[in-house]
mmCIF file of C-alpha atoms in Angstrom:
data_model
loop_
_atom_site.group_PDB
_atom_site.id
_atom_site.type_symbol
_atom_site.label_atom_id
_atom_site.label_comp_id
_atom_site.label_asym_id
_atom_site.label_seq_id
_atom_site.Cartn_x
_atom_site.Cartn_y
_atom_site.Cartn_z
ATOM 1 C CA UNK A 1 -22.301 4.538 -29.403
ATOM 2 C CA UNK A 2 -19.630 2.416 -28.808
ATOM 3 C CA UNK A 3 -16.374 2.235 -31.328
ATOM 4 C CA UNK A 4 -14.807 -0.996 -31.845
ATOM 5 C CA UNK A 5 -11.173 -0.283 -32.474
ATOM 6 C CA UNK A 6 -8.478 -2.163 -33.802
ATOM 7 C CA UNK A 7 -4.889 -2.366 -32.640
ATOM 8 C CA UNK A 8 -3.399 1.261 -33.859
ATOM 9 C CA UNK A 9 -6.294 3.098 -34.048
ATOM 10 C CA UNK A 10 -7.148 6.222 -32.000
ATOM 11 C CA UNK A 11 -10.047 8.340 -31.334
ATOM 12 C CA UNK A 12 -10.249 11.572 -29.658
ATOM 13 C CA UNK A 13 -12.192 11.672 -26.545
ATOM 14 C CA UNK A 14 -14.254 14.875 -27.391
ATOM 15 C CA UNK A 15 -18.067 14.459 -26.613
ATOM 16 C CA UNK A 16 -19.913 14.783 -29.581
ATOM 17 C CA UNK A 17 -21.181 18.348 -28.055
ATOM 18 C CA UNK A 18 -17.876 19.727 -28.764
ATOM 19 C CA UNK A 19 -16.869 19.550 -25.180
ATOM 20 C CA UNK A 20 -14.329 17.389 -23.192
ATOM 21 C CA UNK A 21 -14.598 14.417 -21.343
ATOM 22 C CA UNK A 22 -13.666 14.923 -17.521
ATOM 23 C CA UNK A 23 -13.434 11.327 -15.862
ATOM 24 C CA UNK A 24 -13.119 7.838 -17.868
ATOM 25 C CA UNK A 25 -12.945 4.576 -16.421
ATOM 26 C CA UNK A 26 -10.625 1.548 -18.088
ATOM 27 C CA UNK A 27 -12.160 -1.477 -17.728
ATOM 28 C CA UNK A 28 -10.578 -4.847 -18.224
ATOM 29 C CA UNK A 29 -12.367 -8.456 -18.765
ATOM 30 C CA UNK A 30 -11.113 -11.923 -19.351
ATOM 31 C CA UNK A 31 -12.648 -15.418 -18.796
ATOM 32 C CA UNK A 32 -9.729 -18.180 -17.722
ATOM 33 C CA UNK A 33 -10.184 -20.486 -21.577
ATOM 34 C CA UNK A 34 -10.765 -23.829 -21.071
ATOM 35 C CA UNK A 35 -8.759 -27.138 -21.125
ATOM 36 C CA UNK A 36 -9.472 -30.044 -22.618
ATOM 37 C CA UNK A 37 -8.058 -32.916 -20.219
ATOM 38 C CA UNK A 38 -8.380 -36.544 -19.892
ATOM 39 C CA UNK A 39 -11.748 -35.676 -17.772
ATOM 40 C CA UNK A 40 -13.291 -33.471 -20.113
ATOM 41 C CA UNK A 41 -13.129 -29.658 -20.623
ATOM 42 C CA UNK A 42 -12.029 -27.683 -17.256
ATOM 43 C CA UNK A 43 -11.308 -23.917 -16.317
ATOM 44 C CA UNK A 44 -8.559 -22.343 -14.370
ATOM 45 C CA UNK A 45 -8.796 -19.787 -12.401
ATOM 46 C CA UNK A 46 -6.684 -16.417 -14.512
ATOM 47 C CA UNK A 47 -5.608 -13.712 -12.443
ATOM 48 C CA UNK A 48 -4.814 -10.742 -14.746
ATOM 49 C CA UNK A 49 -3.760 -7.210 -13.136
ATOM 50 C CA UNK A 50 -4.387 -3.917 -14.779
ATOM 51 C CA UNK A 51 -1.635 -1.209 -14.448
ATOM 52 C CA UNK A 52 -1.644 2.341 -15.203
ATOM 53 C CA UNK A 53 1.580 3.916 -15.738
ATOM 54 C CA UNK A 54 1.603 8.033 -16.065
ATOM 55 C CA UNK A 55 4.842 9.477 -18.186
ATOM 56 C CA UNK A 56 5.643 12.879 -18.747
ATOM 57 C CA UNK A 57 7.838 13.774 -21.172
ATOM 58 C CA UNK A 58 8.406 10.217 -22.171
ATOM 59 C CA UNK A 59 9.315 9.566 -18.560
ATOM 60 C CA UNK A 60 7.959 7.664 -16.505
ATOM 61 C CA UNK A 61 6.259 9.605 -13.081
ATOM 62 C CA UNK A 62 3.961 7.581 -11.257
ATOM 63 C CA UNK A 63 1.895 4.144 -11.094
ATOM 64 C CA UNK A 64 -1.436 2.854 -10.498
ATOM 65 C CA UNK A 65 -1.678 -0.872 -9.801
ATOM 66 C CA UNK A 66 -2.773 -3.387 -7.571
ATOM 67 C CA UNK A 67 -0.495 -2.424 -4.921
ATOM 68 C CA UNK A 68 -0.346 1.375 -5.352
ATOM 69 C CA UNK A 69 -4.272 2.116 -5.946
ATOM 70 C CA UNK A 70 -4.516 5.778 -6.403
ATOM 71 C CA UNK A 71 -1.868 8.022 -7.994
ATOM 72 C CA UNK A 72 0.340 10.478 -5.897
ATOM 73 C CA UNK A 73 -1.939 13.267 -6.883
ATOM 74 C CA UNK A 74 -4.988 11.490 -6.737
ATOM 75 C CA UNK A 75 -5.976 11.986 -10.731
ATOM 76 C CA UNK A 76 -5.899 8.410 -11.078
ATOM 77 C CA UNK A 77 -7.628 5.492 -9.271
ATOM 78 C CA UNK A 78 -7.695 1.834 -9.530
ATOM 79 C CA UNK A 79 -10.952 -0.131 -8.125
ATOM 80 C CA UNK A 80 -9.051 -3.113 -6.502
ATOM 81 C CA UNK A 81 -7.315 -6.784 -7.145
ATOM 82 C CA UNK A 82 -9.649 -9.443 -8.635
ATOM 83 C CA UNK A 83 -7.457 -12.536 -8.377
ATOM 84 C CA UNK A 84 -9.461 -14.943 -10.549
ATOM 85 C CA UNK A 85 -11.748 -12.691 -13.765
ATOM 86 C CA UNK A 86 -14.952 -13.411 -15.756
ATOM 87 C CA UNK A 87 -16.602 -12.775 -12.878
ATOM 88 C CA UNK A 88 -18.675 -9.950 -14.787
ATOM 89 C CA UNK A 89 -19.245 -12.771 -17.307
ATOM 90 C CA UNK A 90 -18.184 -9.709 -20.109
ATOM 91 C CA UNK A 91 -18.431 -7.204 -17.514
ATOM 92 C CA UNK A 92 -15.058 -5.692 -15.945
ATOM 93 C CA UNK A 93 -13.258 -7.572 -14.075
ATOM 94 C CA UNK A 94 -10.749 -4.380 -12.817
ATOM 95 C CA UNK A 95 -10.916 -0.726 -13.398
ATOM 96 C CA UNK A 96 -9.025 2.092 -13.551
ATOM 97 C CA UNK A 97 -10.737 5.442 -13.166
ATOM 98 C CA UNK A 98 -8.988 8.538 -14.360
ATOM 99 C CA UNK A 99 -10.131 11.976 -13.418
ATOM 100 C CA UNK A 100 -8.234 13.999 -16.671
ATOM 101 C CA UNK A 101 -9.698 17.194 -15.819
ATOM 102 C CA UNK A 102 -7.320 16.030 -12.322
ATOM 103 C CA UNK A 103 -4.461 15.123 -14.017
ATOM 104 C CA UNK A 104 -1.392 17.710 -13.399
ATOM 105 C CA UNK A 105 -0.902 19.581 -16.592
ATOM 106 C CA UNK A 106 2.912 17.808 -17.031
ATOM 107 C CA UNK A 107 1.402 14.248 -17.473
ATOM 108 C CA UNK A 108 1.222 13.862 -21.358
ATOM 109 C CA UNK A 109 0.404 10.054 -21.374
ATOM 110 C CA UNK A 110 -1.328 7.199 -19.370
ATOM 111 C CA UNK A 111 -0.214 3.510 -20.676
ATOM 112 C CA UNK A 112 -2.843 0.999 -19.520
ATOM 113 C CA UNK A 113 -1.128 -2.709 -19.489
ATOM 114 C CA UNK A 114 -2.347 -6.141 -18.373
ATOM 115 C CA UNK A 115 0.270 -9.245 -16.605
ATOM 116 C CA UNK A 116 -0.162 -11.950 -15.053
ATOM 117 C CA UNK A 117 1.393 -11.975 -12.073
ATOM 118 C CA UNK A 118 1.178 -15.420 -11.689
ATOM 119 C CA UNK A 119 3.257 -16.397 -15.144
ATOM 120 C CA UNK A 120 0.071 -17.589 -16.945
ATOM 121 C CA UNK A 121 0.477 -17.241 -20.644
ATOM 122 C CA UNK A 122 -2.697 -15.813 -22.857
ATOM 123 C CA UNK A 123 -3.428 -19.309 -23.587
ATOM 124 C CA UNK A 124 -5.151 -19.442 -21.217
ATOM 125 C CA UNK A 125 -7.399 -16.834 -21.133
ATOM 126 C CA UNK A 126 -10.776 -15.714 -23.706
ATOM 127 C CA UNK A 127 -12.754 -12.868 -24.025
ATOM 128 C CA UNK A 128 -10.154 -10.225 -22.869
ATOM 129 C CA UNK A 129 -11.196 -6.921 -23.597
ATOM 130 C CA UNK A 130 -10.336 -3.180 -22.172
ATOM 131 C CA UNK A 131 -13.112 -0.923 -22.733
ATOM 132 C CA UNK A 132 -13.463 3.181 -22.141
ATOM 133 C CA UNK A 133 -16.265 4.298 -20.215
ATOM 134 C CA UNK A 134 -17.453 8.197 -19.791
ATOM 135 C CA UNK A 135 -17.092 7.918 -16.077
ATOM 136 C CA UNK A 136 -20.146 10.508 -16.039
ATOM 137 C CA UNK A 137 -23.003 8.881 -17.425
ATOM 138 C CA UNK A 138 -21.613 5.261 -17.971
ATOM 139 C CA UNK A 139 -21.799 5.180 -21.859
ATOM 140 C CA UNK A 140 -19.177 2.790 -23.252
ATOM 141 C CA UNK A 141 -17.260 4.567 -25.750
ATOM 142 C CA UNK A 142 -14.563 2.381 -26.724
ATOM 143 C CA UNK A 143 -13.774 -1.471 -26.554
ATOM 144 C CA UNK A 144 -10.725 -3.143 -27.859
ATOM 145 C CA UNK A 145 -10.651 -7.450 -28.083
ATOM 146 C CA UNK A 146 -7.378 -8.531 -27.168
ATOM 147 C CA UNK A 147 -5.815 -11.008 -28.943
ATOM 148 C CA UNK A 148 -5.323 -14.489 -27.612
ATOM 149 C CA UNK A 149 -3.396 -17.637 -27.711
ATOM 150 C CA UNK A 150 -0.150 -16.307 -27.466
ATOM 151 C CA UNK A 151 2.914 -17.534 -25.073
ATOM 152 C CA UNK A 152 3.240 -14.325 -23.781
ATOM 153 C CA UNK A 153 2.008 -13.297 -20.182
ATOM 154 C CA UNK A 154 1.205 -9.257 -20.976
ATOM 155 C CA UNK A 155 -0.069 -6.755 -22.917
ATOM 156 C CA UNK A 156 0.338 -3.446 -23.322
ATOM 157 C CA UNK A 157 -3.538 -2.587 -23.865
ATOM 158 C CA UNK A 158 -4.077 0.826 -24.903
ATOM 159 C CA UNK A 159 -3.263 4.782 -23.695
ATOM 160 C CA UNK A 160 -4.608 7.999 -23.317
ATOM 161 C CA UNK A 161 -2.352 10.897 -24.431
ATOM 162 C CA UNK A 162 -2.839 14.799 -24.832
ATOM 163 C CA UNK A 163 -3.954 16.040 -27.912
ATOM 164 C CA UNK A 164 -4.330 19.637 -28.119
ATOM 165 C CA UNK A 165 -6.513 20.809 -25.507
ATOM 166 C CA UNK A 166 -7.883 17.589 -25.167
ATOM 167 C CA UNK A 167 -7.255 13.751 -24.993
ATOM 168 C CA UNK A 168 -7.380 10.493 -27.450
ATOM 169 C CA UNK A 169 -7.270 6.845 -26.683
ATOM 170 C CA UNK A 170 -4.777 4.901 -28.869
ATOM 171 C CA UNK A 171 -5.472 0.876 -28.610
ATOM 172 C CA UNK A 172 -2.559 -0.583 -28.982
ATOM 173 C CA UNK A 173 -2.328 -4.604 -28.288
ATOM 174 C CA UNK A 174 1.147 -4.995 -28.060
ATOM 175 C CA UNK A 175 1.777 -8.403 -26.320
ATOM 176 C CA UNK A 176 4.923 -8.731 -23.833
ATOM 177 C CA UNK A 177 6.450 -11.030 -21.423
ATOM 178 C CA UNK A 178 6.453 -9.954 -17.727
ATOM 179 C CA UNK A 179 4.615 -10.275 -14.146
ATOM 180 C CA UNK A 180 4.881 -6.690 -13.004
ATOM 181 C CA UNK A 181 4.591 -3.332 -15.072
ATOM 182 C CA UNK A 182 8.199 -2.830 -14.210
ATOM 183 C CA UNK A 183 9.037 -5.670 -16.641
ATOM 184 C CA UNK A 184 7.050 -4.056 -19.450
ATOM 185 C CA UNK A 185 8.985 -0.751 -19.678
ATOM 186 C CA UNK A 186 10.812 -2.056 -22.506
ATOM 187 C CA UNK A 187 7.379 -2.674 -24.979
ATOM 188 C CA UNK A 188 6.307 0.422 -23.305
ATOM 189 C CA UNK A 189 8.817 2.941 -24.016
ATOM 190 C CA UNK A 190 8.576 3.035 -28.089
ATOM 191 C CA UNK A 191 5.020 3.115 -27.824
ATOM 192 C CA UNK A 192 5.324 6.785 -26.081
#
C-alpha cells in the first residue's frame, strides 16, 4: 500500500514483517505544463535531472547523477539521462536505485534533488512526483507530489537517513535555485 506523504513527513522503511528493506528505487516523473500562446495551448520539452548526494556525518562523500551514474562503492545507481520527461505518462521518468544493505556503514544520509539543467523554472512543468519503490518486488511504497508553479529551477525532493538499525524516507519539497547539485548544497545542508 502506497503512503502519500506530505512535505515533512517520514516513514520508516521496515517491511511490515518486521524485517528491512534491502534495495529501493527513487523514481522521478514530470510532464513539461503547457502554454497557452497566440496558436493555442503547446508543450515544451522539460528536462529535469535527478541527483543523489550521499553525506556522512553531515558531509558530503559522494554523488550519483547524470554524469557520475553509480557511486564509488557501487551502493548506489542511477538508470540514465532522460532529456525531455512524461515519457512514462506518470511513470518514472529517471531512477535512482539504492542497494542499502550496500551502502558502507559511514553513510548516514542520501539527499535525492531534482534541477534543471537547462534553467527552466517549475512553471513549466506538472505532475512531478518522486516515488519509493521496494526494489524487490516492485510495490510502490511512497509517493510525494511536488509542488508547482514556482520561479525556482530545483528541488530538494526527499532523503533516506539511518534510523536505528534501519532506514526512513523523509519527503521534504524544499524548492531551490540551481542547474547542478553543486548549487543546491546550500538548501541541502540544514536539511541534514
Amino acid at each position: 500500500m502506497t503512503v502519500n506523504m506530505t512535505k515533512g513527513q517520514a516513514i520508516s522503511l521496515q517491511k511490515n514483517d518486521g524485517g528491512s528493506l534491502t534495495a529501493v528505487r527513487m523514481g522521478l516523473g514530470w510532464q513539461a505544463a503547457p502554454r497557452r500562446g497566440l496558436f493555442g495551448s503547446r508543450t515544451r520539452e522539460i528536462d529535469l535531472d535527478a541527483s543523489a548526494v550521499l553525506f556522512a556525518d553531515k558531509q558530503p562523500v559522494d554523488v550519483v547523477f547524470f554524469r557520475h551514474l553509480v557511486s564509488d562503492d557501487g551502493s548506489v545507481r542511477h538508470t540514465g539521462d532522460n532529456l525531455v520527461g512524461g515519457v512514462g505518462q506518470g511513470g518514472d521518468d529517471e531512477a535512482i536505485l539504492v542497494d542499502l544493505a550496500r551502502v558502507p556503514v559511514h553513510i548516514d544520509q542520501i539527499v535525492f534533488t531534482v534541477n534543471s539543467f537547462t534553467g527552466q523554472t517549475f512553471q513549466e512543468v506538472q505532475n512531478a512526483f518522486c516515488r519509493l519503490v521496494d526494489e524487490t518486488n516492485g510495490q510502490e511504497l511512497a509517493r510525494y507530489t511536488l509542488a508547482g508553479g514556482g520561479q525556482y529551477t530545483a528541488q530538494i525532493m526527499a532523503k533516506v537517513h539511518r534510523a536505528g538499525q534501519g532506514w526512513s524516507m523523509t519527503a521534504l519539497g524544499n524548492p531551490a535555485n540551481g542547474r547542478t547539485f553543486q548549487d543546491l548544497m546550500p538548501t541541502i545542508l540544514p536539511v541534514l
